[in-house]
Coordinates of C-alpha atoms in Angstrom, one line a residue:
M42 CA 0.3 -22.0 21.1
A43 CA 4.0 -20.3 19.7
G44 CA 6.6 -22.1 17.4
P45 CA 9.5 -20.8 15.5
F46 CA 8.3 -18.5 13.5
E47 CA 6.5 -16.5 16.3
D48 CA 9.9 -16.9 18.8
A49 CA 11.4 -15.0 15.6
A50 CA 8.6 -12.6 15.4
A51 CA 8.5 -11.7 18.6
A52 CA 12.9 -12.0 18.7
Y53 CA 12.1 -8.8 16.0
K54 CA 9.6 -7.2 17.4
R55 CA 12.0 -6.7 20.6
G56 CA 14.9 -5.7 18.7
D57 CA 16.6 -9.3 19.0
Y58 CA 17.7 -8.3 15.2
E59 CA 20.9 -11.6 16.2
S60 CA 18.3 -14.0 17.1
A61 CA 15.3 -12.9 14.7
M62 CA 17.9 -13.8 12.1
R63 CA 19.5 -17.1 13.2
L64 CA 15.3 -18.1 14.0
Y65 CA 14.2 -16.8 10.6
R66 CA 16.9 -18.1 8.3
P67 CA 15.9 -22.1 8.2
L68 CA 13.0 -21.5 8.3
A69 CA 13.1 -19.7 5.2
D70 CA 16.2 -22.3 3.8
Q71 CA 13.3 -24.3 4.6
G72 CA 10.8 -23.2 2.2
D73 CA 8.2 -20.7 4.5
A74 CA 7.0 -17.6 2.8
R75 CA 7.0 -15.7 6.0
A76 CA 10.0 -15.9 7.8
Q77 CA 11.8 -15.8 3.9
N78 CA 9.6 -12.3 3.4
S79 CA 10.9 -11.7 7.1
L80 CA 14.4 -11.7 5.8
G81 CA 14.3 -10.1 3.5
R82 CA 13.0 -7.2 5.1
M83 CA 16.0 -7.6 7.5
Y84 CA 18.8 -7.9 4.3
L85 CA 16.6 -4.3 3.1
R86 CA 17.1 -2.6 6.8
G87 CA 20.8 -4.1 8.0
Q88 CA 18.4 -4.8 11.2
G89 CA 21.0 -8.4 12.8
A90 CA 23.7 -7.9 8.9
S91 CA 25.2 -6.1 7.2
R92 CA 21.8 -3.9 4.4
D93 CA 21.9 -6.4 1.7
Y94 CA 20.2 -5.6 -1.6
R95 CA 20.7 -8.8 -3.1
E96 CA 20.0 -11.0 -0.8
A97 CA 16.7 -8.9 0.7
M98 CA 15.7 -9.6 -3.7
K99 CA 16.8 -12.7 -3.5
W100 CA 14.0 -13.7 -0.6
F101 CA 11.7 -11.6 -1.6
R102 CA 11.3 -13.1 -4.3
R103 CA 11.1 -16.9 -3.1
A104 CA 8.7 -15.3 -1.0
A105 CA 6.2 -13.2 -3.9
A106 CA 6.6 -16.9 -5.2
L107 CA 4.7 -18.3 -2.8
G108 CA 2.2 -16.1 -3.2
I109 CA 3.0 -13.4 -0.5
P110 CA 1.4 -9.6 -1.0
D111 CA 3.6 -8.3 1.2
A112 CA 7.1 -10.2 -0.3
Q113 CA 5.6 -8.5 -4.2
Y114 CA 5.8 -4.9 -2.5
N115 CA 9.0 -4.9 -0.9
L116 CA 10.0 -6.4 -4.8
G117 CA 7.6 -3.1 -6.1
E118 CA 9.9 -0.8 -3.8
I119 CA 13.4 -1.7 -4.7
Y120 CA 12.3 -0.6 -8.0
L121 CA 10.4 1.7 -7.3
R122 CA 13.2 3.6 -5.1
E123 CA 16.4 2.0 -6.5
Y124 CA 17.3 -0.3 -3.7
G125 CA 20.3 -1.6 -5.3
V126 CA 19.1 -1.7 -8.6
T127 CA 18.5 0.6 -11.9
Q128 CA 14.5 2.0 -11.4
D129 CA 12.2 -0.3 -13.7
L130 CA 9.1 1.1 -13.3
V131 CA 8.1 -1.5 -15.8
E132 CA 8.9 -4.1 -13.0
A133 CA 7.3 -2.1 -9.9
A134 CA 3.8 -2.2 -11.5
R135 CA 4.1 -5.4 -11.5
W136 CA 4.7 -6.5 -8.4
Y137 CA 2.1 -3.3 -7.5
A138 CA -0.1 -5.2 -9.1
R139 CA 0.2 -8.4 -8.2
A140 CA 0.4 -7.2 -4.7
A141 CA -2.8 -4.7 -5.4
E142 CA -4.5 -8.0 -6.5
Q143 CA -4.5 -10.0 -3.0
G144 CA -5.8 -6.2 -1.8
H145 CA -2.3 -5.1 -0.1
V146 CA -3.2 -1.1 0.9
A147 CA -0.6 0.8 0.2
A148 CA 0.8 -1.1 -3.8
Q149 CA -3.2 -0.1 -4.6
F150 CA -2.4 3.0 -3.8
T151 CA 1.0 3.3 -5.1
L152 CA -0.9 1.4 -8.1
A153 CA -2.9 3.9 -8.5
V154 CA -0.6 6.4 -8.6
L155 CA 0.9 5.9 -10.7
Y156 CA -2.1 4.6 -13.3
T157 CA -2.3 8.1 -12.5
I158 CA 1.4 10.0 -14.1
G159 CA 1.7 6.5 -15.9
G160 CA 4.6 5.9 -14.7
G161 CA 5.1 1.7 -15.7
V162 CA 1.6 1.6 -16.8
S163 CA 0.3 3.9 -19.6
K164 CA -2.1 7.0 -17.8
N165 CA -5.5 5.3 -16.9
P166 CA -7.3 7.5 -15.0
Q167 CA -10.6 5.1 -15.2
K168 CA -7.9 2.0 -13.5
A169 CA -5.5 5.3 -10.8
A170 CA -9.4 5.9 -9.5
Y171 CA -10.6 2.1 -9.0
W172 CA -7.6 1.1 -7.1
F173 CA -7.4 4.2 -5.4
D174 CA -11.2 3.0 -4.2
R175 CA -10.0 -0.3 -3.3
A176 CA -7.2 1.1 -1.2
A177 CA -10.1 3.9 0.2
T178 CA -12.7 1.0 0.9
Q179 CA -10.3 -0.1 3.3
G180 CA -9.4 2.7 5.0
N181 CA -6.4 4.4 3.4
P182 CA -6.9 8.0 4.6
D183 CA -4.3 8.4 1.4
A184 CA -6.0 7.4 -1.4
Q185 CA -9.8 9.0 0.5
V186 CA -7.9 12.6 0.0
E187 CA -7.1 11.4 -3.7
L188 CA -10.5 9.0 -4.6
G189 CA -12.2 12.4 -3.3
I190 CA -10.2 15.2 -5.7
L191 CA -10.9 12.6 -8.9
Y192 CA -14.9 12.6 -7.6
G193 CA -14.8 16.4 -7.4
T194 CA -13.4 17.1 -11.0
G195 CA -14.6 14.1 -12.5
R196 CA -11.1 12.5 -13.3
G197 CA -11.8 8.4 -13.7
V198 CA -14.9 8.7 -11.8
P199 CA -18.7 10.3 -12.5
K200 CA -18.2 13.9 -11.4
D201 CA -20.4 13.7 -8.2
A202 CA -19.4 16.4 -5.1
V203 CA -21.3 14.7 -2.5
T204 CA -19.4 11.6 -2.9
A205 CA -16.3 13.6 -2.7
Y206 CA -17.1 15.6 -0.2
K207 CA -17.6 11.9 2.2
W208 CA -14.0 10.4 0.3
L209 CA -12.0 14.3 1.4
T210 CA -13.7 14.2 4.5
L211 CA -11.8 10.8 5.5
G212 CA -9.5 12.3 4.8
Q213 CA -8.2 14.4 6.7
T214 CA -10.0 12.6 9.5
Y215 CA -7.2 10.3 9.2
A216 CA -4.6 11.5 7.4
R217 CA -1.7 10.5 8.7
T218 CA 0.8 13.5 7.8
N219 CA -0.1 17.6 8.7
A220 CA 0.8 17.6 4.4
V221 CA -2.4 15.1 3.5
R222 CA -4.9 17.1 5.5
A223 CA -4.2 19.8 5.0
K224 CA -4.4 18.6 1.0
A225 CA -8.1 17.6 2.1
A226 CA -8.4 20.7 3.6
G227 CA -8.3 23.0 0.8
S228 CA -10.1 20.6 -2.2
L229 CA -12.7 21.0 0.8
A230 CA -13.2 24.2 0.6
R231 CA -13.5 25.3 -2.9
L232 CA -15.0 22.0 -3.0
S233 CA -18.1 23.3 -0.8
K234 CA -18.5 26.5 -1.8
D235 CA -20.7 25.2 -4.7
M236 CA -22.3 22.8 -2.8
T237 CA -26.1 22.8 -1.1
P238 CA -26.1 23.0 2.4
A239 CA -28.8 19.1 1.5
Q240 CA -25.6 17.8 -0.1
I241 CA -23.4 18.7 2.5
A242 CA -25.3 17.1 4.6
E243 CA -26.3 13.9 2.7
A244 CA -22.1 13.7 2.5
Q245 CA -22.1 14.2 6.2
R246 CA -24.5 11.6 6.6
Q247 CA -22.4 9.1 4.8
V248 CA -19.4 10.0 6.9
S249 CA -20.8 9.3 10.1
E250 CA -22.4 6.0 8.7
W251 CA -19.2 4.6 7.0
K252 CA -17.0 1.6 7.8
A253 CA -14.1 -0.1 6.5
I254 CA -14.5 -2.9 4.5
P255 CA -11.7 -5.5 4.5
A256 CA -9.8 -6.4 1.8
K257 CA -10.1 -8.9 -0.6
G258 CA -8.9 -10.2 -3.7
G259 CA -9.3 -10.0 -7.3
R260 CA -7.9 -8.2 -10.1
S261 CA -9.4 -5.2 -12.0

């Protein structure tokens, strides 16, 4: 049966932001973490009220403290992308890590990038590979391409052409942008030059049998 939160979510979905905010507000005040995160998102985007980064952060913090991974990810985004605050990569990485540990795929991908470049955390190819793998396993094509490149070069993981080919092919297949698709295609072309037909056939077999695995929590 629908309740107040569902009514608010329905109003938001149909673009009635004033009604959504009016319905979310009392729920958020009463401690509903989902409503708090939703309210924070609306203030962040300027939906139903003027954009207000301070209010957005307030509600995200409340929801994040109650363990909502979306809110933790949103706080990471605020600190990374300077939404009303000075960029703080250490704080961003801290919030991404909390969301990533709960299985939040976008947080896992971004945390992997931060470990790759040493942004807010010490550069660590092994941890980058770990988080790319977690996101890739859930079906994130950006992470699949990056993981394929790592296996192709042996950075952070043992060099493995078959595994590299598998992830690059999956990333190319499910890519959401032309840039990612082109990156995968270029890497595949370079990789396949040094692979045997048997290796390529094995990689293609693994691609055909691959299925995304739902998120699970747990620290690295």
